[in-house]
Amino acid sequence: MTGVLIGVAIWLAVAMLVAIVLGRVSRRADSEELGSALNWDTDDIEESVPHDR
């Protein structure tokens, strides 16, 4: 039983590292695609764009 718990703990640690790396890669790709390192606030963009209502 201890071996299973150790295996699960190792699996979770590896999964967390993979998630962190993929998150950083996708954030970098987004900033390079947009040509900017700015954090885009979609709420501000929605308020500044005129909408037909």
N, CA and C of each residue as an Amber inpcrd file, in Angstrom:
protein
   159
   0.8280000  -1.2020000   0.0000000   0.0000000   0.0000000   0.0000000
   0.8670000   1.2580000   0.0000000   1.9680000   1.2000000   0.7200000
   2.8690000   2.3540000   0.7770000   3.4520000   2.6420000  -0.6020000
   3.7400000   1.5870000  -1.3480000   4.2840000   1.7770000  -2.6950000
   3.3040000   2.4880000  -3.6110000   2.0160000   2.1870000  -3.4480000
   0.9920000   2.8480000  -4.2620000   0.9180000   4.3260000  -3.9120000
   0.9640000   4.6400000  -2.6300000   0.9200000   6.0460000  -2.2080000
   2.1420000   6.8150000  -2.7040000   3.2960000   6.1810000  -2.6450000
   4.5070000   6.8180000  -3.1630000   4.3790000   7.0370000  -4.6700000
   3.8510000   6.0540000  -5.3760000   3.6450000   6.1960000  -6.8250000
   2.6800000   7.3170000  -7.1560000   1.5920000   7.4260000  -6.3950000
   0.6260000   8.5000000  -6.6180000   1.2620000   9.8580000  -6.3380000
   2.0470000   9.9540000  -5.2770000   2.7090000  11.2210000  -4.9420000
   3.6840000  11.6330000  -6.0410000   4.4390000  10.6730000  -6.5470000
   5.3730000  10.9840000  -7.6370000   4.6110000  11.3920000  -8.8850000
   3.5320000  10.6890000  -9.1910000   2.7000000  11.0110000 -10.3600000
   2.1470000  12.4350000 -10.2570000   1.6550000  12.8040000  -9.0780000
   1.1150000  14.1570000  -8.8830000   2.2080000  15.2170000  -9.0220000
   3.3970000  14.9380000  -8.5120000   4.5030000  15.8950000  -8.6230000
   4.8880000  16.1030000 -10.0840000   4.9750000  15.0060000 -10.8380000
   5.3250000  15.1180000 -12.2550000   4.2170000  15.8420000 -13.0150000
   2.9600000  15.5230000 -12.7080000   1.8390000  16.1900000 -13.3820000
   1.8360000  17.6870000 -13.0890000   2.1640000  18.0750000 -11.8630000
   2.2080000  19.4940000 -11.5250000   3.3230000  20.2060000 -12.2830000
   4.4780000  19.5800000 -12.3790000   5.5810000  20.1800000 -13.1310000
   5.2200000  20.3440000 -14.6110000   4.5870000  19.3420000 -15.1890000
   4.1790000  19.4260000 -16.5940000   3.1600000  20.5440000 -16.7760000
   2.2070000  20.6720000 -15.8570000   1.2020000  21.7320000 -15.9550000
   1.8450000  23.1150000 -15.8620000   2.8050000  23.2650000 -14.9860000
   3.4900000  24.5590000 -14.8450000   4.2520000  24.8950000 -16.1260000
   4.9740000  23.9300000 -16.6630000   5.7460000  24.1750000 -17.8840000
   4.8190000  24.5070000 -19.0530000   3.7420000  23.7520000 -19.2110000
   2.8070000  24.0390000 -20.3090000   2.1440000  25.4030000 -20.1430000
   1.8320000  25.7820000 -18.9260000   1.2480000  27.0960000 -18.6760000
   2.2030000  28.2210000 -19.0470000   3.4620000  28.0560000 -18.6830000
   4.4490000  29.0880000 -19.0170000   4.6720000  29.1770000 -20.5230000
   4.7060000  28.0190000 -21.1840000   4.9120000  28.0040000 -22.6340000
   3.7400000  28.6650000 -23.3480000   2.5180000  28.3650000 -22.9260000
   1.3570000  28.9580000 -23.5990000   1.2820000  30.4560000 -23.3370000
   1.6410000  30.8970000 -22.1300000   1.6200000  32.3370000 -21.8360000
   2.6640000  33.0630000 -22.6910000   3.8390000  32.4600000 -22.8270000
   4.8830000  33.0720000 -23.6530000   4.4560000  33.1280000 -25.1160000
   3.8360000  32.0570000 -25.6010000   3.3750000  32.0330000 -26.9880000
   2.3140000  33.1010000 -27.2190000   1.4020000  33.2790000 -26.2600000
   0.3780000  34.3140000 -26.3960000   1.0060000  35.6970000 -26.4490000
   1.9780000  35.9530000 -25.5780000   2.5780000  37.2860000 -25.5590000
   3.3870000  37.5390000 -26.8220000   4.0330000  36.5160000 -27.3560000
   4.7850000  36.7090000 -28.5930000   3.8560000  36.8820000 -29.7890000
   2.7370000  36.1760000 -29.7920000   1.7860000  36.3030000 -30.8960000
   1.1540000  37.6880000 -30.9030000   0.8660000  38.2080000 -29.7260000
   0.2680000  39.5280000 -29.6320000   1.3060000  40.6250000 -29.8260000
   2.5780000  40.2830000 -29.7440000   3.6350000  41.2670000 -29.9260000
   3.8150000  42.1540000 -28.7170000   3.3860000  41.6870000 -27.5800000
   3.4460000  42.5110000 -26.3910000   3.4790000  41.6170000 -25.1580000
   4.0750000  42.1200000 -24.0960000   4.0880000  41.3960000 -22.8330000
   3.0360000  41.9430000 -21.8820000   2.1430000  42.7710000 -22.4010000
   1.1080000  43.3550000 -21.5550000   0.0910000  42.3110000 -21.1490000
  -0.4630000  42.4850000 -19.9550000  -1.5630000  41.6410000 -19.5240000
  -2.8540000  42.2680000 -20.0390000  -3.5820000  41.5320000 -20.8430000
  -4.8000000  42.0540000 -21.4490000  -5.9730000  41.8190000 -20.5140000
  -6.6530000  42.9050000 -20.1530000  -7.8400000  42.8100000 -19.3090000
  -9.0560000  42.8730000 -20.2240000  -9.7050000  41.7550000 -20.4200000
 -10.8140000  41.6960000 -21.3740000 -12.0110000  42.5220000 -20.9290000
 -12.1700000  42.7330000 -19.6210000 -13.2770000  43.5720000 -19.1480000
 -13.0910000  45.0160000 -19.6030000 -11.8650000  45.5290000 -19.5150000
 -11.6000000  46.8950000 -19.9800000 -11.8040000  47.0140000 -21.4880000
 -11.4140000  45.9940000 -22.2250000 -11.5800000  46.0240000 -23.6770000
 -13.0670000  46.0300000 -24.0290000 -13.8450000  45.2090000 -23.3460000
 -15.2850000  45.1560000 -23.6050000 -15.9490000  46.4920000 -23.3090000
 -15.5130000  47.1850000 -22.2640000 -16.1070000  48.4730000 -21.9070000
 -15.7100000  49.5710000 -22.8910000 -14.5020000  49.4890000 -23.4490000
 -14.0300000  50.5590000 -24.3180000 -14.5380000  50.4320000 -25.7540000
 -14.9620000  49.2420000 -26.1470000 -15.4500000  49.0270000 -27.5110000
 -16.9460000  49.3180000 -27.5460000 -17.3770000  50.2050000 -28.4450000
 -18.8200000  50.4930000 -28.5020000 -19.5900000  49.3000000 -29.0620000
 -20.7030000  49.0020000 -28.4140000 -21.5550000  47.8950000 -28.8390000
 -22.9240000  48.4380000 -29.2330000 -23.5500000  47.7710000 -30.1720000
 -24.9290000  48.1140000 -30.5220000 -25.8700000  47.4250000 -29.5550000
 -26.6100000  48.2360000 -28.8260000 -27.5740000  47.6570000 -27.8630000
 -28.9170000  48.2800000 -28.0470000
